[in-house]
Short mmCIF file of C-alpha atoms in Angstrom, two decimals:
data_model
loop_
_atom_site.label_atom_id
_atom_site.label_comp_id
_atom_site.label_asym_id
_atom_site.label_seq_id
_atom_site.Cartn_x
_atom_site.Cartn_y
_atom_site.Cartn_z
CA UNK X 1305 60.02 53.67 55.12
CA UNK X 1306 63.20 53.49 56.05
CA UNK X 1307 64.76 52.03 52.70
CA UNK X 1308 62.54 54.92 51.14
CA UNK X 1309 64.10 57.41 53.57
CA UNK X 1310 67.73 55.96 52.28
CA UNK X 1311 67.29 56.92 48.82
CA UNK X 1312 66.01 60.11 49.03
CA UNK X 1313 69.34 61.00 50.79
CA UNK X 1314 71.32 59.23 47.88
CA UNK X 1315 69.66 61.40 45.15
CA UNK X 1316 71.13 64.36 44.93
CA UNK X 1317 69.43 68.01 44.27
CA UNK X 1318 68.51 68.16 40.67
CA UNK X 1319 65.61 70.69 40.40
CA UNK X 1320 64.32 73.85 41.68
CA UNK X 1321 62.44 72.34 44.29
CA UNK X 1322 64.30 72.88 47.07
CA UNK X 1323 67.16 75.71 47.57
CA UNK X 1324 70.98 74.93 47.45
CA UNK X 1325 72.64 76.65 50.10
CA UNK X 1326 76.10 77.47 49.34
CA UNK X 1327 77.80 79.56 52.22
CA UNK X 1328 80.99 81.62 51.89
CA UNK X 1329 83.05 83.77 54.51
CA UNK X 1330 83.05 86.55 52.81
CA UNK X 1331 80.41 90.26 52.67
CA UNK X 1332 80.16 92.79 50.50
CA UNK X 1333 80.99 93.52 47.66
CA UNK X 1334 80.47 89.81 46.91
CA UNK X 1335 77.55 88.49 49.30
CA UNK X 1336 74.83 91.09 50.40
CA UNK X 1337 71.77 90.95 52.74
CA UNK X 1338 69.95 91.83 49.80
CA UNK X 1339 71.37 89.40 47.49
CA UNK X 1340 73.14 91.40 44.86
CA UNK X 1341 76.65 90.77 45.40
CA UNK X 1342 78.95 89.19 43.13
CA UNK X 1343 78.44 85.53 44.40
CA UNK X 1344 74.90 86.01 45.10
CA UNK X 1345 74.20 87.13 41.18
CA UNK X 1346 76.48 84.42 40.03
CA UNK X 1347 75.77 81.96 41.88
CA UNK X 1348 72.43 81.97 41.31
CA UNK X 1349 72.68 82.86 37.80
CA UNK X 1350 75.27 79.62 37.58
CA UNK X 1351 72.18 77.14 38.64
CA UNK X 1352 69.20 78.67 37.28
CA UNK X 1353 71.14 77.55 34.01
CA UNK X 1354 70.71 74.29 35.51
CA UNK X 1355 67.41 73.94 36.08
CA UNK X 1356 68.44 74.63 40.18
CA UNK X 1357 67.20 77.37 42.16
CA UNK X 1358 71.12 78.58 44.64
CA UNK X 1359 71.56 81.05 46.77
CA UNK X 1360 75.03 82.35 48.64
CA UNK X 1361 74.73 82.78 52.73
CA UNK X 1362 77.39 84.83 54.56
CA UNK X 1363 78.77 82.66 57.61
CA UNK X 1364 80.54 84.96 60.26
CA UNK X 1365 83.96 82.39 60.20
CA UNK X 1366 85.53 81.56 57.28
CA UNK X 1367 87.04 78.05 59.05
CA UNK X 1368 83.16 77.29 60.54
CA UNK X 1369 81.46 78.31 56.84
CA UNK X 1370 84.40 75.14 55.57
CA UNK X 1371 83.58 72.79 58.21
CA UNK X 1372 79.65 73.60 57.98
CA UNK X 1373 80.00 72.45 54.48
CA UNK X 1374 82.07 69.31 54.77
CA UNK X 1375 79.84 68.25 57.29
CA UNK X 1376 76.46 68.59 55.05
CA UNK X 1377 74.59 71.26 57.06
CA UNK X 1378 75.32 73.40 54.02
CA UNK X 1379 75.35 72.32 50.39
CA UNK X 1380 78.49 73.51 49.49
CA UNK X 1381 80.97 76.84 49.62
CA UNK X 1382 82.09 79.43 47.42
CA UNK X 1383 85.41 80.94 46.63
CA UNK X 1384 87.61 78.45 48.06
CA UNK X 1385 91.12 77.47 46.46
CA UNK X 1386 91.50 73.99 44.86
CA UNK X 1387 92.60 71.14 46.60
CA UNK X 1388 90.61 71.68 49.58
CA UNK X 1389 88.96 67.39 48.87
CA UNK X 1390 92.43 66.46 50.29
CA UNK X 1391 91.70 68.23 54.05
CA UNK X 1392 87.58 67.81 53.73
CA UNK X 1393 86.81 64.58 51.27
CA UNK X 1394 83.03 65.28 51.36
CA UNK X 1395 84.02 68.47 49.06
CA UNK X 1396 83.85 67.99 45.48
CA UNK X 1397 85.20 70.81 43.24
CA UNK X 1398 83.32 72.90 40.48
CA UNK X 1399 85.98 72.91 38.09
CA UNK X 1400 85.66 76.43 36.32
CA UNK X 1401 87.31 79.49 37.95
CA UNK X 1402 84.59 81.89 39.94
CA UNK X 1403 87.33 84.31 39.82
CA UNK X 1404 91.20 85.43 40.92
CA UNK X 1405 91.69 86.50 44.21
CA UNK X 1406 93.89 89.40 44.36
CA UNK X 1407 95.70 90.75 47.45
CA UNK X 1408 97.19 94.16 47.25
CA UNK X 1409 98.80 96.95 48.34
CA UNK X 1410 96.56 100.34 48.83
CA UNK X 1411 97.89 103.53 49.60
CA UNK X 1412 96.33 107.28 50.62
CA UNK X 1413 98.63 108.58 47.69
CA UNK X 1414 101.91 107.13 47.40
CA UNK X 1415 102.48 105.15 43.79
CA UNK X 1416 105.39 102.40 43.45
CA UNK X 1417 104.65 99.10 42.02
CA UNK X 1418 104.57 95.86 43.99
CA UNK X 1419 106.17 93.35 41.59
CA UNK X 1420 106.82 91.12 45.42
CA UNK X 1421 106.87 91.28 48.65
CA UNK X 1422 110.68 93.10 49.26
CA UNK X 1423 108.48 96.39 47.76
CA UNK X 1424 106.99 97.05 51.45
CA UNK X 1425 110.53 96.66 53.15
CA UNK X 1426 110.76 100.25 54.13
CA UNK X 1427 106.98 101.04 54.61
CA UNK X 1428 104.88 100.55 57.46
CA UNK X 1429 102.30 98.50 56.66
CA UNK X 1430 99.04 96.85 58.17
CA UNK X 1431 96.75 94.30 57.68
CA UNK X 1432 93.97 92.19 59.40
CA UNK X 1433 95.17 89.83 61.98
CA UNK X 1434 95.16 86.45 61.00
CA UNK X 1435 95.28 86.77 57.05
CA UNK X 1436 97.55 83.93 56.49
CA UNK X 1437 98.47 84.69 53.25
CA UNK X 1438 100.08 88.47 54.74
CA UNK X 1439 101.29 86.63 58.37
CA UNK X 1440 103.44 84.00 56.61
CA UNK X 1441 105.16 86.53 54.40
CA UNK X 1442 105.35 89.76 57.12
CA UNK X 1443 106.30 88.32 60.01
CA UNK X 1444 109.68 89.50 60.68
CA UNK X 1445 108.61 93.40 58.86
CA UNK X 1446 110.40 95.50 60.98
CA UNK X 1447 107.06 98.12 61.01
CA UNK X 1448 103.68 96.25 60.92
CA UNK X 1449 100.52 96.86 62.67
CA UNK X 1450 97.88 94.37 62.76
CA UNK X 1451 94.59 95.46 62.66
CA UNK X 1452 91.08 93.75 63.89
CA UNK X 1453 89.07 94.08 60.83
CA UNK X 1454 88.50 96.00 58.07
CA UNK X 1455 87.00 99.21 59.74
CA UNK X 1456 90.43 99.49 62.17
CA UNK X 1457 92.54 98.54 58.87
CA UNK X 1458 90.85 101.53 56.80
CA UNK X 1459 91.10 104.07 59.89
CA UNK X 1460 94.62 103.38 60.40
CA UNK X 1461 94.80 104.31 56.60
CA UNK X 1462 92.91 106.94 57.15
CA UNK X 1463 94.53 108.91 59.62
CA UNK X 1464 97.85 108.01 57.98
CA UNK X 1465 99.14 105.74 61.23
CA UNK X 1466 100.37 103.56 58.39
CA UNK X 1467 101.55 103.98 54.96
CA UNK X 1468 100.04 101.31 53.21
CA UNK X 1469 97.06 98.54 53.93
CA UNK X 1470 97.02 95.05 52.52
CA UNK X 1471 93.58 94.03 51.67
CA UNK X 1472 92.20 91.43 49.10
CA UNK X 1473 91.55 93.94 45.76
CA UNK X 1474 87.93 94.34 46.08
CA UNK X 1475 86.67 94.53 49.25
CA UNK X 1476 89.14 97.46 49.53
CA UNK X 1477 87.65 99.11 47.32
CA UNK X 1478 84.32 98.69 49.09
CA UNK X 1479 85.37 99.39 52.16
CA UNK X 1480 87.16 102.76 50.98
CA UNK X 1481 83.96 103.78 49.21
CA UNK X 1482 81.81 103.21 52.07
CA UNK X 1483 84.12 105.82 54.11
CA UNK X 1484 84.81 107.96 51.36
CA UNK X 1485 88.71 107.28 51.11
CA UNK X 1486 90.51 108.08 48.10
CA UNK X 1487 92.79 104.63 47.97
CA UNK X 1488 95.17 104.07 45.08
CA UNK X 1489 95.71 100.04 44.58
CA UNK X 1490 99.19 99.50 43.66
CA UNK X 1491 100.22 96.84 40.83
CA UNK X 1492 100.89 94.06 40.12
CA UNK X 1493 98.81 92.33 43.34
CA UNK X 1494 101.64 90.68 45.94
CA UNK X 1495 99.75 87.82 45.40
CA UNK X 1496 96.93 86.26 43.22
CA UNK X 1497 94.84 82.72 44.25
CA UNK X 1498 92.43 81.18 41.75
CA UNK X 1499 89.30 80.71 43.56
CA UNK X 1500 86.58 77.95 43.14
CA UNK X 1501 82.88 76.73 44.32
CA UNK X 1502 82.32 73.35 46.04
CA UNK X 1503 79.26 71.02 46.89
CA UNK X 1504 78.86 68.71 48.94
CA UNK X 1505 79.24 65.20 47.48
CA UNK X 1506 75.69 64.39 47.51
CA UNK X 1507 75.33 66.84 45.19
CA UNK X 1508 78.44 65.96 43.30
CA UNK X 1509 76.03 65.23 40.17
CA UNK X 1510 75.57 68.78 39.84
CA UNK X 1511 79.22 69.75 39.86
CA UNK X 1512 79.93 69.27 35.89
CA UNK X 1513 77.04 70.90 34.81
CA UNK X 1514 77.70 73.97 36.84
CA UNK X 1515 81.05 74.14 35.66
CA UNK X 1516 79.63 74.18 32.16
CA UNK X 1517 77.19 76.84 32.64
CA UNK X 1518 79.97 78.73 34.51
CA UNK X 1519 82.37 78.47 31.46
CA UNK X 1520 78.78 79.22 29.39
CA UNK X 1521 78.72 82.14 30.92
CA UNK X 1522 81.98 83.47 30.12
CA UNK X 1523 81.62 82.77 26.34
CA UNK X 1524 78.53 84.30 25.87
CA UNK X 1525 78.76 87.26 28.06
CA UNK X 1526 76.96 86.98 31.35
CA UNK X 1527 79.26 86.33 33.36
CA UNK X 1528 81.13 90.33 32.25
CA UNK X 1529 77.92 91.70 33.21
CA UNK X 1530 77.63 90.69 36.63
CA UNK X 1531 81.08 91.43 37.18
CA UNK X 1532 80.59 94.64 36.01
CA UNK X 1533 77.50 95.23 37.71
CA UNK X 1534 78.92 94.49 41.10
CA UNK X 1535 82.89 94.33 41.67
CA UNK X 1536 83.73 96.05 38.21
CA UNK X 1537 81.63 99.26 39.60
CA UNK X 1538 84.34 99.39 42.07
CA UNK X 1539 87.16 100.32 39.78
CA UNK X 1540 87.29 103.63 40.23
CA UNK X 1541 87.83 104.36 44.11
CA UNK X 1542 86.42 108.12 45.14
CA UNK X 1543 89.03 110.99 43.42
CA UNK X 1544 90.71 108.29 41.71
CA UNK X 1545 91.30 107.96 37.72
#
């Protein structure tokens, strides 16, 4: 029984017959309780390729969703940058692009481009404490507000407290929909991070033929019409053109 017990565990998840559960630290507009965010469609799109039935969970920490993963109690993680197998070695990388993830400026109004970071010298800015990727490049801005979440972050917006909110691209969007603000996303984004799916390496034998359904559906389409089903819907922010 025991040796029996063994190799189940060595085998990793080939069919439909049980569920991969691949977590993320991220909501809407890319996981929803109703499954029809941008991971959850692509995800699960991804597998079914496969011959594997996937699904995308929303874990309330981003660090515990990694760790959860690593550790096996998930099968793997979505939208994650490479080279996280260095930090967590029981991660192994699906090696086709889910997608770029953009982190902007947004404004109530006011247009100037943000080629880098010296663009928001005079403004006063906010964004959600924590965001490492805004922290280790604003530390020192002389006015800078940091903001609990996302709901704080749009109502400082709102109310015009401060002059511009750093967000990643498309849950800005979201988030300015849902209240009905009329954002304008400046360009270029300050910053852009390819992001990647991961499974745990017991399921490692899965990882190359994900990545070629992934890149499959790319070529022949599918993959554009989940984007625009979901994030791509997005593009146009209330009483903006």
């Amino acid at each position: 029984m025991l040796v029996i017990a063994g190799l189940c565990c060595a085998f990793p998840l080939s069919s439909a017959a049980q569920t991969l559960r691949l977590v993320t630290g991220n909501s809407a507009p890319f996981a929803t309780p109703q499954r029809d965010g941008f991971f959850d469609l692509l995800v699960a799109e991804m597998f079914r390729r496969i011959g594997v039935q996937a699904e995308v969970h929303t874990h309330e920490s981003s660090a515990r969703a990694l760790v959860s993963a690593n550790q096996g109690d998930d099968h793997g993680l979505v939208a994650r940058v490479r080279g996280l197998e260095a930090e967590y070695p029981n991660l192994v990388i699906i090696p086709e692009k889910v997608f770029d993830n953009d982190f902007v400026a947004c404004t109530l109004g006011a247009e100037f481009t943000t080629p880098g970071w010296q663009a928001l010298e005079s403004r006063h800015v906010a964004f959600i404490r924590g965001w490492r990727v805004f922290e280790t490049r604003l530390s020192g801005h002389r006015e800078l507000t940091r903001a609990r979440d996302a709901a704080q972050l749009f109502e400082l917006l709102q109310r015009q407290r401060v002059e511009v909110a750093l967000y990643e691209r498309w849950q800005a969007l979201w988030h300015a929909r849902q209240r009905g603000i009329p954002i304008r996303v400046l360009e270029p984004p300050l910053a852009r991070e390819e992001m990647f799916a991961y499974l745990h390496r017991r399921h490692a034998g899965l990882a190359p033929r994900a990545a070629a359904a992934l890149a499959a559906m790319k070529a022949d389409g599918g993959y554009r019409r989940i984007f625009d089903s979901t994030l791509g819907s997005l593009q146009q922010a209330p009483g903006r053109r």
